[in-house]
mmCIF file of C-alpha atoms in Angstrom:
data_model
loop_
_atom_site.group_PDB
_atom_site.id
_atom_site.type_symbol
_atom_site.label_atom_id
_atom_site.label_comp_id
_atom_site.label_asym_id
_atom_site.label_seq_id
_atom_site.Cartn_x
_atom_site.Cartn_y
_atom_site.Cartn_z
ATOM 1 C CA MET P 1268 0.000 0.000 0.000
ATOM 2 C CA LYS P 1269 2.808 2.386 0.851
ATOM 3 C CA LYS P 1270 4.530 1.574 -2.427
ATOM 4 C CA GLN P 1271 1.366 2.385 -4.377
ATOM 5 C CA PHE P 1272 1.001 5.651 -2.476
ATOM 6 C CA ASN P 1273 4.589 6.597 -3.354
ATOM 7 C CA VAL P 1274 3.922 5.825 -7.004
ATOM 8 C CA LEU P 1275 0.806 8.010 -6.891
ATOM 9 C CA LYS P 1276 2.779 10.876 -5.361
ATOM 10 C CA THR P 1277 5.413 10.537 -8.061
ATOM 11 C CA VAL P 1278 2.772 10.666 -10.781
ATOM 12 C CA VAL P 1279 1.177 13.749 -9.218
ATOM 13 C CA VAL P 1280 4.558 15.498 -8.977
ATOM 14 C CA VAL P 1281 5.328 14.747 -12.630
ATOM 15 C CA ILE P 1282 1.906 16.020 -13.750
ATOM 16 C CA PHE P 1283 2.263 19.220 -11.719
ATOM 17 C CA LEU P 1284 5.711 19.839 -13.213
ATOM 18 C CA LEU P 1285 4.469 19.421 -16.788
ATOM 19 C CA PRO P 1286 4.213 23.207 -17.421
ATOM 20 C CA LEU P 1287 7.983 23.468 -17.034
ATOM 21 C CA LEU P 1288 8.557 20.532 -19.365
ATOM 22 C CA ILE P 1289 6.004 21.507 -22.013
ATOM 23 C CA SER P 1290 7.393 25.053 -22.166
ATOM 24 C CA TRP P 1291 10.447 23.714 -24.012
ATOM 25 C CA LEU P 1292 8.319 22.386 -26.863
ATOM 26 C CA PRO P 1293 7.589 24.651 -29.856
ATOM 27 C CA CYS P 1294 4.515 26.729 -29.045
ATOM 28 C CA GLU P 1295 3.379 26.432 -32.684
ATOM 29 C CA TRP P 1296 2.321 22.861 -31.909
ATOM 30 C CA PHE P 1297 -0.374 24.138 -29.550
ATOM 31 C CA GLU P 1298 -1.697 27.090 -31.558
ATOM 32 C CA GLY P 1299 -4.300 24.882 -33.218
ATOM 33 C CA ILE P 1300 -5.434 23.429 -29.886
ATOM 34 C CA VAL P 1301 -5.805 26.519 -27.724
ATOM 35 C CA PRO P 1302 -8.438 29.207 -28.445
ATOM 36 C CA GLU P 1303 -7.629 31.861 -30.998
ATOM 37 C CA SER P 1304 -7.671 34.517 -28.269
ATOM 38 C CA PHE P 1305 -4.575 32.882 -26.726
ATOM 39 C CA VAL P 1306 -2.651 33.449 -29.946
ATOM 40 C CA ARG P 1307 -3.661 37.118 -30.099
ATOM 41 C CA SER P 1308 -4.111 38.317 -26.571
ATOM 42 C CA SER P 1309 -5.222 41.937 -26.956
ATOM 43 C CA VAL P 1310 -8.504 42.820 -28.600
ATOM 44 C CA PRO P 1311 -8.445 45.769 -31.052
ATOM 45 C CA THR P 1312 -10.395 48.743 -29.797
ATOM 46 C CA ALA P 1313 -12.950 50.600 -31.879
ATOM 47 C CA VAL P 1314 -11.266 52.676 -34.584
ATOM 48 C CA LYS P 1315 -12.284 56.292 -34.589
ATOM 49 C CA HIS P 1316 -13.531 57.338 -38.039
ATOM 50 C CA VAL P 1317 -13.699 61.019 -38.818
ATOM 51 C CA GLU P 1318 -16.084 62.098 -41.513
ATOM 52 C CA LYS P 1319 -14.486 64.100 -44.275
ATOM 53 C CA PRO P 1320 -15.912 67.559 -44.860
ATOM 54 C CA ALA P 1321 -18.100 67.930 -47.892
ATOM 55 C CA VAL P 1322 -16.100 69.597 -50.613
ATOM 56 C CA ASP P 1323 -19.152 70.433 -52.709
ATOM 57 C CA SER P 1324 -20.605 72.657 -50.007
ATOM 58 C CA PHE P 1325 -17.657 74.985 -50.233
ATOM 59 C CA VAL P 1326 -17.912 75.048 -54.020
ATOM 60 C CA VAL P 1327 -21.614 75.819 -53.972
ATOM 61 C CA ASP P 1328 -21.506 78.473 -51.310
ATOM 62 C CA ILE P 1329 -18.467 80.269 -52.671
ATOM 63 C CA PRO P 1330 -18.547 81.456 -56.280
ATOM 64 C CA SER P 1331 -15.479 81.231 -58.410
ATOM 65 C CA SER P 1332 -13.558 84.255 -59.673
ATOM 66 C CA GLY P 1333 -15.030 83.970 -63.186
ATOM 67 C CA GLU P 1334 -18.555 83.775 -61.889
ATOM 68 C CA ALA P 1335 -17.926 86.721 -59.605
ATOM 69 C CA ALA P 1336 -16.587 88.784 -62.514
ATOM 70 C CA ALA P 1337 -19.512 87.778 -64.698
ATOM 71 C CA SER P 1338 -22.036 88.632 -62.007
ATOM 72 C CA SER P 1339 -20.374 91.977 -61.386
ATOM 73 C CA GLU P 1340 -20.477 92.729 -65.121
ATOM 74 C CA THR P 1341 -24.131 91.744 -65.409
ATOM 75 C CA LYS P 1342 -24.947 93.878 -62.396
ATOM 76 C CA ALA P 1343 -23.066 96.779 -63.931
ATOM 77 C CA GLU P 1344 -24.841 96.332 -67.282
ATOM 78 C CA SER P 1345 -28.252 96.169 -65.643
ATOM 79 C CA ALA P 1346 -27.478 99.245 -63.657
ATOM 80 C CA SER P 1347 -26.376 101.077 -66.789
ATOM 81 C CA GLU P 1348 -29.518 100.044 -68.628
ATOM 82 C CA VAL P 1349 -31.760 101.256 -65.827
ATOM 83 C CA LYS P 1350 -30.055 104.550 -65.337
ATOM 84 C CA LYS P 1351 -29.263 105.077 -69.058
ATOM 85 C CA GLU P 1352 -26.383 107.354 -68.105
ATOM 86 C CA PRO P 1353 -22.883 107.310 -69.522
ATOM 87 C CA GLU P 1354 -20.279 106.012 -67.083
ATOM 88 C CA VAL P 1355 -17.132 106.392 -69.033
ATOM 89 C CA LYS P 1356 -15.261 108.003 -66.163
ATOM 90 C CA ALA P 1357 -16.183 105.141 -63.753
ATOM 91 C CA GLU P 1358 -14.578 102.374 -65.901
ATOM 92 C CA PRO P 1359 -11.074 102.528 -64.240
ATOM 93 C CA GLN P 1360 -12.587 102.428 -60.743
ATOM 94 C CA ARG P 1361 -14.795 99.458 -61.702
ATOM 95 C CA GLU P 1362 -11.814 97.521 -63.066
ATOM 96 C CA GLN P 1363 -9.851 98.150 -59.875
ATOM 97 C CA LEU P 1364 -12.811 97.005 -57.784
ATOM 98 C CA ASN P 1365 -13.221 93.827 -59.821
ATOM 99 C CA ALA P 1366 -9.464 93.083 -59.569
ATOM 100 C CA GLY P 1367 -9.588 93.530 -55.784
ATOM 101 C CA ILE P 1368 -12.617 91.234 -55.516
ATOM 102 C CA GLN P 1369 -10.877 88.569 -57.611
ATOM 103 C CA ARG P 1370 -7.735 88.712 -55.466
ATOM 104 C CA LEU P 1371 -9.812 88.449 -52.284
ATOM 105 C CA GLU P 1372 -11.754 85.462 -53.634
ATOM 106 C CA GLN P 1373 -8.531 83.707 -54.719
ATOM 107 C CA GLU P 1374 -6.997 84.167 -51.274
ATOM 108 C CA LEU P 1375 -10.137 82.830 -49.579
ATOM 109 C CA LEU P 1376 -10.193 79.806 -51.895
ATOM 110 C CA LYS P 1377 -6.525 79.039 -51.181
ATOM 111 C CA GLU P 1378 -7.072 79.232 -47.421
ATOM 112 C CA MET P 1379 -10.118 76.952 -47.605
ATOM 113 C CA GLU P 1380 -8.302 74.434 -49.799
ATOM 114 C CA ALA P 1381 -5.377 74.356 -47.364
ATOM 115 C CA GLN P 1382 -7.781 73.867 -44.434
ATOM 116 C CA MET P 1383 -9.566 71.047 -46.268
ATOM 117 C CA MET P 1384 -6.247 69.310 -47.018
ATOM 118 C CA MET P 1385 -5.213 69.502 -43.351
ATOM 119 C CA GLU P 1386 -8.549 68.079 -42.213
ATOM 120 C CA GLU P 1387 -8.321 65.233 -44.724
ATOM 121 C CA GLU P 1388 -4.768 64.340 -43.626
ATOM 122 C CA SER P 1389 -5.727 64.380 -39.954
ATOM 123 C CA SER P 1390 -8.825 62.226 -40.562
ATOM 124 C CA ASP P 1391 -6.803 59.716 -42.623
ATOM 125 C CA SER P 1392 -4.108 59.470 -39.958
ATOM 126 C CA GLU P 1393 -6.678 58.921 -37.203
ATOM 127 C CA SER P 1394 -8.465 56.212 -39.174
ATOM 128 C CA LEU P 1395 -5.320 54.382 -40.274
ATOM 129 C CA SER P 1396 -2.909 54.676 -37.337
ATOM 130 C CA PRO P 1397 -3.651 52.083 -34.602
ATOM 131 C CA ALA P 1398 -4.070 53.049 -30.996
ATOM 132 C CA PRO P 1399 -1.374 51.869 -28.553
ATOM 133 C CA SER P 1400 -3.720 49.303 -27.033
ATOM 134 C CA ILE P 1401 -4.600 47.451 -30.226
ATOM 135 C CA GLU P 1402 -1.174 45.900 -30.757
ATOM 136 C CA LYS P 1403 -1.728 42.181 -31.041
ATOM 137 C CA LYS P 1404 0.421 40.009 -28.800
ATOM 138 C CA ASN P 1405 0.861 36.279 -28.815
ATOM 139 C CA PHE P 1406 -0.162 35.304 -25.294
ATOM 140 C CA LEU P 1407 0.738 31.657 -25.887
ATOM 141 C CA ARG P 1408 4.267 32.620 -26.931
ATOM 142 C CA GLU P 1409 4.645 34.858 -23.889
ATOM 143 C CA LEU P 1410 3.402 32.045 -21.640
ATOM 144 C CA PHE P 1411 5.886 29.548 -23.070
ATOM 145 C CA LEU P 1412 8.748 32.034 -22.875
ATOM 146 C CA SER P 1413 8.055 32.961 -19.244
ATOM 147 C CA PHE P 1414 7.940 29.352 -18.005
ATOM 148 C CA ARG P 1415 10.994 28.499 -20.099
ATOM 149 C CA GLU P 1416 12.876 31.304 -18.390
ATOM 150 C CA LEU P 1417 11.496 30.128 -15.038
ATOM 151 C CA SER P 1418 12.863 26.612 -15.553
ATOM 152 C CA ILE P 1419 16.296 28.018 -16.449
ATOM 153 C CA THR P 1420 16.242 30.210 -13.353
ATOM 154 C CA LEU P 1421 15.177 27.351 -11.065
ATOM 155 C CA ILE P 1422 17.783 24.888 -12.328
ATOM 156 C CA THR P 1423 20.723 27.291 -12.367
ATOM 157 C CA THR P 1424 19.850 28.765 -8.966
ATOM 158 C CA MET P 1425 19.431 25.331 -7.416
ATOM 159 C CA ILE P 1426 22.807 24.118 -8.735
ATOM 160 C CA PHE P 1427 24.689 27.218 -7.618
ATOM 161 C CA ALA P 1428 22.925 27.462 -4.250
ATOM 162 C CA MET P 1429 23.431 23.755 -3.531
ATOM 163 C CA ILE P 1430 27.161 24.023 -4.239
ATOM 164 C CA MET P 1431 27.494 27.052 -1.971
ATOM 165 C CA SER P 1432 25.357 25.484 0.766
ATOM 166 C CA TYR P 1433 27.332 22.242 0.646
ATOM 167 C CA ILE P 1434 30.679 24.042 0.907
ATOM 168 C CA ILE P 1435 29.627 26.455 3.650
ATOM 169 C CA GLY P 1436 27.791 23.782 5.669
ATOM 170 C CA TYR P 1437 30.713 21.388 5.419
ATOM 171 C CA CYS P 1438 33.256 24.059 6.399
ATOM 172 C CA SER P 1439 31.057 25.241 9.269
ATOM 173 C CA VAL P 1440 31.260 21.812 10.903
ATOM 174 C CA LEU P 1441 34.899 21.354 9.973
ATOM 175 C CA SER P 1442 35.906 24.658 11.589
ATOM 176 C CA MET P 1443 33.786 25.919 14.461
ATOM 177 C CA ARG P 1444 35.333 29.386 14.267
ATOM 178 C CA PHE P 1445 34.412 29.666 10.596
ATOM 179 C CA GLY P 1446 30.919 28.344 11.352
ATOM 180 C CA ARG P 1447 30.225 30.909 14.085
ATOM 181 C CA GLY P 1448 31.559 33.779 11.982
ATOM 182 C CA PHE P 1449 29.578 32.854 8.913
ATOM 183 C CA ALA P 1450 26.447 32.217 10.990
ATOM 184 C CA ASN P 1451 26.406 35.891 11.999
ATOM 185 C CA ILE P 1452 26.568 36.929 8.336
ATOM 186 C CA LEU P 1453 23.756 34.571 7.396
ATOM 187 C CA ASN P 1454 21.597 35.818 10.282
ATOM 188 C CA ALA P 1455 22.041 39.391 9.054
ATOM 189 C CA ILE P 1456 21.060 38.367 5.500
ATOM 190 C CA GLU P 1457 18.040 36.440 6.769
ATOM 191 C CA SER P 1458 16.710 39.516 8.574
ATOM 192 C CA ILE P 1459 16.277 41.333 5.221
ATOM 193 C CA PRO P 1460 13.218 40.439 3.074
ATOM 194 C CA SER P 1461 14.159 38.484 -0.023
ATOM 195 C CA ILE P 1462 12.457 40.884 -2.426
ATOM 196 C CA LEU P 1463 14.542 43.773 -1.078
ATOM 197 C CA ILE P 1464 17.713 41.743 -1.551
ATOM 198 C CA ALA P 1465 16.792 41.164 -5.191
ATOM 199 C CA LEU P 1466 16.084 44.867 -5.729
ATOM 200 C CA PHE P 1467 19.336 45.868 -3.990
ATOM 201 C CA CYS P 1468 21.298 43.474 -6.199
ATOM 202 C CA TYR P 1469 19.756 44.975 -9.329
ATOM 203 C CA ALA P 1470 20.398 48.589 -8.318
ATOM 204 C CA PRO P 1471 24.162 48.702 -9.114
ATOM 205 C CA VAL P 1472 23.739 47.091 -12.544
ATOM 206 C CA SER P 1473 20.500 48.767 -13.661
ATOM 207 C CA GLY P 1474 22.366 51.214 -15.880
ATOM 208 C CA ALA P 1475 24.349 48.437 -17.551
ATOM 209 C CA LEU P 1476 21.174 46.459 -18.157
ATOM 210 C CA ALA P 1477 19.533 49.463 -19.811
ATOM 211 C CA LYS P 1478 22.478 50.083 -22.175
ATOM 212 C CA THR P 1479 23.357 46.525 -23.232
ATOM 213 C CA SER P 1480 21.704 44.489 -25.981
ATOM 214 C CA GLY P 1481 18.855 42.029 -25.461
ATOM 215 C CA SER P 1482 20.836 38.788 -25.121
ATOM 216 C CA THR P 1483 23.583 40.351 -22.981
ATOM 217 C CA SER P 1484 21.006 42.032 -20.771
ATOM 218 C CA SER P 1485 19.112 38.760 -20.282
ATOM 219 C CA THR P 1486 22.287 36.886 -19.338
ATOM 220 C CA LEU P 1487 23.389 39.590 -16.920
ATOM 221 C CA SER P 1488 19.907 39.749 -15.424
ATOM 222 C CA LEU P 1489 19.916 35.975 -14.894
ATOM 223 C CA ILE P 1490 23.319 36.111 -13.160
ATOM 224 C CA VAL P 1491 22.197 38.909 -10.857
ATOM 225 C CA PHE P 1492 18.988 37.086 -9.975
ATOM 226 C CA ILE P 1493 20.865 33.827 -9.242
ATOM 227 C CA PHE P 1494 23.162 35.720 -6.890
ATOM 228 C CA ALA P 1495 20.190 37.388 -5.145
ATOM 229 C CA ALA P 1496 18.208 34.139 -4.863
ATOM 230 C CA THR P 1497 21.248 32.270 -3.523
ATOM 231 C CA ALA P 1498 21.753 34.928 -0.863
ATOM 232 C CA THR P 1499 18.148 34.535 0.286
ATOM 233 C CA VAL P 1500 18.163 30.715 0.485
ATOM 234 C CA LEU P 1501 21.651 30.244 1.976
ATOM 235 C CA PRO P 1502 20.794 30.774 5.693
ATOM 236 C CA GLU P 1503 18.233 27.988 5.926
ATOM 237 C CA ALA P 1504 20.076 25.728 3.489
ATOM 238 C CA VAL P 1505 23.341 25.948 5.436
ATOM 239 C CA ARG P 1506 21.553 25.256 8.727
ATOM 240 C CA SER P 1507 19.752 22.296 7.191
ATOM 241 C CA ILE P 1508 23.110 20.775 6.212
ATOM 242 C CA SER P 1509 25.356 21.757 9.108
ATOM 243 C CA ILE P 1510 23.023 20.782 11.988
ATOM 244 C CA PRO P 1511 22.445 17.095 11.016
ATOM 245 C CA LEU P 1512 26.088 16.735 9.935
ATOM 246 C CA SER P 1513 27.264 18.059 13.289
ATOM 247 C CA ASP P 1514 24.894 15.667 15.104
ATOM 248 C CA LEU P 1515 26.242 12.714 13.144
ATOM 249 C CA TYR P 1516 29.817 13.710 13.859
ATOM 250 C CA ASN P 1517 29.185 14.040 17.624
ATOM 251 C CA ARG P 1518 27.511 10.643 17.937
ATOM 252 C CA LYS P 1519 29.242 7.800 19.706
ATOM 253 C CA TYR P 1520 30.198 5.736 16.678
ATOM 254 C CA SER P 1521 32.275 8.636 15.299
ATOM 255 C CA VAL P 1522 34.612 8.101 18.287
ATOM 256 C CA SER P 1523 35.703 4.822 16.733
ATOM 257 C CA PHE P 1524 36.713 6.655 13.570
ATOM 258 C CA ARG P 1525 38.823 9.061 15.608
ATOM 259 C CA SER P 1526 40.376 6.196 17.551
ATOM 260 C CA TYR P 1527 41.634 4.710 14.291
ATOM 261 C CA GLY P 1528 43.303 7.987 13.406
ATOM 262 C CA PHE P 1529 40.806 9.284 10.870
ATOM 263 C CA THR P 1530 40.937 13.022 10.445
ATOM 264 C CA LYS P 1531 37.865 15.178 10.909
ATOM 265 C CA ASN P 1532 37.824 16.043 7.219
ATOM 266 C CA ARG P 1533 37.753 12.373 6.234
ATOM 267 C CA ILE P 1534 35.072 11.518 8.797
ATOM 268 C CA LEU P 1535 32.830 14.313 7.529
ATOM 269 C CA SER P 1536 33.311 13.223 3.919
ATOM 270 C CA VAL P 1537 32.147 9.730 4.888
ATOM 271 C CA LEU P 1538 29.150 11.058 6.814
ATOM 272 C CA MET P 1539 28.067 13.210 3.878
ATOM 273 C CA ARG P 1540 27.461 10.054 1.852
ATOM 274 C CA THR P 1541 25.105 8.465 4.367
ATOM 275 C CA SER P 1542 21.400 8.055 3.626
ATOM 276 C CA ILE P 1543 20.479 10.639 6.253
ATOM 277 C CA MET P 1544 22.581 13.337 4.614
ATOM 278 C CA VAL P 1545 21.433 12.350 1.119
ATOM 279 C CA ASP P 1546 17.805 12.815 2.178
ATOM 280 C CA THR P 1547 18.790 16.106 3.803
ATOM 281 C CA LEU P 1548 20.351 17.329 0.549
ATOM 282 C CA LYS P 1549 17.188 16.391 -1.348
ATOM 283 C CA ARG P 1550 15.094 18.345 1.133
ATOM 284 C CA VAL P 1551 17.418 21.338 0.836
ATOM 285 C CA ALA P 1552 17.162 21.217 -2.968
ATOM 286 C CA ALA P 1553 13.351 21.164 -2.806
ATOM 287 C CA GLY P 1554 13.362 24.101 -0.394
ATOM 288 C CA ILE P 1555 15.690 26.084 -2.662
ATOM 289 C CA LEU P 1556 13.418 25.450 -5.658
ATOM 290 C CA LEU P 1557 10.321 26.535 -3.749
ATOM 291 C CA LYS P 1558 11.908 29.728 -2.402
ATOM 292 C CA THR P 1559 13.363 30.604 -5.794
ATOM 293 C CA LEU P 1560 9.948 30.134 -7.395
ATOM 294 C CA VAL P 1561 8.337 32.493 -4.883
ATOM 295 C CA LEU P 1562 11.097 35.081 -5.280
ATOM 296 C CA ASP P 1563 11.026 34.868 -9.086
ATOM 297 C CA THR P 1564 7.254 35.340 -9.210
ATOM 298 C CA SER P 1565 7.127 38.173 -6.697
ATOM 299 C CA PHE P 1566 10.102 39.967 -8.244
ATOM 300 C CA GLY P 1567 8.641 39.746 -11.755
ATOM 301 C CA PHE P 1568 5.295 41.026 -10.460
ATOM 302 C CA VAL P 1569 6.880 43.988 -8.658
ATOM 303 C CA ILE P 1570 9.043 44.943 -11.641
ATOM 304 C CA GLN P 1571 6.082 44.788 -14.052
ATOM 305 C CA VAL P 1572 3.817 46.829 -11.787
ATOM 306 C CA GLY P 1573 6.501 49.373 -10.916
ATOM 307 C CA LEU P 1574 8.406 49.784 -14.181
ATOM 308 C CA GLY P 1575 6.217 48.144 -16.800
ATOM 309 C CA ALA P 1576 7.555 46.590 -19.974
ATOM 310 C CA THR P 1577 10.343 49.184 -20.126
ATOM 311 C CA GLY P 1578 11.860 48.174 -16.808
ATOM 312 C CA THR P 1579 15.636 47.895 -16.830
ATOM 313 C CA PRO P 1580 15.828 44.400 -15.258
ATOM 314 C CA SER P 1581 15.409 42.117 -18.255
ATOM 315 C CA HIS P 1582 13.732 39.445 -16.157
ATOM 316 C CA THR P 1583 11.044 37.398 -17.875
ATOM 317 C CA SER P 1584 8.848 35.684 -15.320
ATOM 318 C CA PRO P 1585 5.311 34.299 -14.989
ATOM 319 C CA GLY P 1586 4.868 36.868 -12.241
ATOM 320 C CA ALA P 1587 5.353 39.639 -14.803
ATOM 321 C CA LEU P 1588 2.807 37.952 -17.066
ATOM 322 C CA ILE P 1589 0.299 37.824 -14.206
ATOM 323 C CA ALA P 1590 0.907 41.499 -13.434
ATOM 324 C CA THR P 1591 0.417 42.436 -17.090
ATOM 325 C CA TYR P 1592 -3.067 40.898 -17.254
ATOM 326 C CA ARG P 1593 -4.121 41.459 -13.639
ATOM 327 C CA GLN P 1594 -6.819 43.960 -14.630
ATOM 328 C CA THR P 1595 -8.613 41.443 -16.842
ATOM 329 C CA VAL P 1596 -9.960 39.752 -13.706
ATOM 330 C CA LEU P 1597 -11.750 42.957 -12.737
ATOM 331 C CA GLY P 1598 -12.912 43.602 -16.274
ATOM 332 C CA LEU P 1599 -10.886 46.825 -16.520
ATOM 333 C CA GLY P 1600 -8.732 45.844 -19.494
ATOM 334 C CA ASP P 1601 -9.042 44.150 -22.867
ATOM 335 C CA GLY P 1602 -8.620 40.397 -22.878
ATOM 336 C CA ASP P 1603 -9.853 37.219 -21.304
ATOM 337 C CA PRO P 1604 -9.499 36.627 -17.508
ATOM 338 C CA LEU P 1605 -7.819 33.333 -18.421
ATOM 339 C CA TYR P 1606 -4.726 35.387 -19.272
ATOM 340 C CA PHE P 1607 -4.403 35.928 -15.521
ATOM 341 C CA TRP P 1608 -5.586 32.561 -14.251
ATOM 342 C CA VAL P 1609 -3.638 30.208 -16.552
ATOM 343 C CA PRO P 1610 -0.125 31.220 -15.375
ATOM 344 C CA SER P 1611 -1.412 31.482 -11.802
ATOM 345 C CA ILE P 1612 -2.741 27.915 -11.860
ATOM 346 C CA PHE P 1613 0.500 26.627 -13.392
ATOM 347 C CA LEU P 1614 2.529 28.313 -10.644
ATOM 348 C CA ILE P 1615 0.286 26.779 -7.973
ATOM 349 C CA MET P 1616 0.779 23.336 -9.523
ATOM 350 C CA ILE P 1617 4.572 23.703 -9.550
ATOM 351 C CA SER P 1618 4.582 24.962 -5.957
ATOM 352 C CA VAL P 1619 2.471 22.019 -4.789
ATOM 353 C CA ALA P 1620 4.870 19.617 -6.531
ATOM 354 C CA PHE P 1621 7.829 21.111 -4.650
ATOM 355 C CA LEU P 1622 5.872 20.965 -1.388
ATOM 356 C CA ILE P 1623 5.098 17.271 -1.934
ATOM 357 C CA VAL P 1624 8.783 16.527 -2.510
ATOM 358 C CA LEU P 1625 9.752 18.588 0.529
ATOM 359 C CA ASN P 1626 7.183 16.917 2.772
ATOM 360 C CA ASP P 1627 8.122 13.472 1.474
ATOM 361 C CA ASN P 1628 11.758 14.007 2.375
ATOM 362 C CA LYS P 1629 10.824 15.235 5.851
ATOM 363 C CA GLU P 1630 8.792 12.103 6.521
ATOM 364 C CA ASP P 1631 11.654 9.900 5.353
ATOM 365 C CA ALA P 1632 14.056 11.753 7.611
#
């Protein structure tokens, strides 16, 4: 029965870790399976159409220069016929008046044509240029990329943190003076919240991240985050290794090793290979993965909320994806609420898998 229960736990852990494994497959394989809204996450907003001004109205209301001259001539002829008086002396004044009227009409027509052209250009630009919110994004690609980056961060941080924890924990038992001195440093680090440590680590290199290219910035951002995550998980990881190793060394059967002339270094190297210490290392690895996951998600969320997509830390995380679509749950932004819930559910699954592994190792210990 216990064997079947262990098999069931293993199956559950594998299923809950599938998001990390599937993220390394090409996302094009799943574009035909998922809804179309997952391929294009943002919905285009209504395009503002501006009606063009009627050109004919200006033509009808405003007579042309020829028509104005003809009307003035007809009016002059009618006036001359009614009065039947010679107006030979008034001909130069009439020609000057007609010339002034023509110039005035031409200037008015030019101004109206220029105004019409400006209105047409503005209406065309408003109808053709998209608003900033209608840019179509591939949510599925963003989801795959964020969990792919998360898996890289988890694996690299776990390897580096495990190496550092192993060395520091081993040296702390080997040299009590070194252990007490380093314990004070770890206690000071543990008193600072992990998210502040990550932000403090990014502060000195924020300018370099903003100036470098995309690939260099991503690599540098990953290195900085690994260093910050390792600093946050070291205190508990070192204690989890040094305390049981010290207990094993101080037990009675270690006296026989010392009686045969074994050095402390050799005795500790033998004790590190026992089943108790192997289970302890597994538990430490699971704890490092869980803490790194929490720090990665919270840091990505804070960076996205505080700095947006233009933030200097080039840190792709599911937490940033959740922060980007957080308003869809409240119905305040364009998009489906699943954009928020899908990465959240995947993160919960991965966290539960790490908790099962951590709890399983504690029961075995």
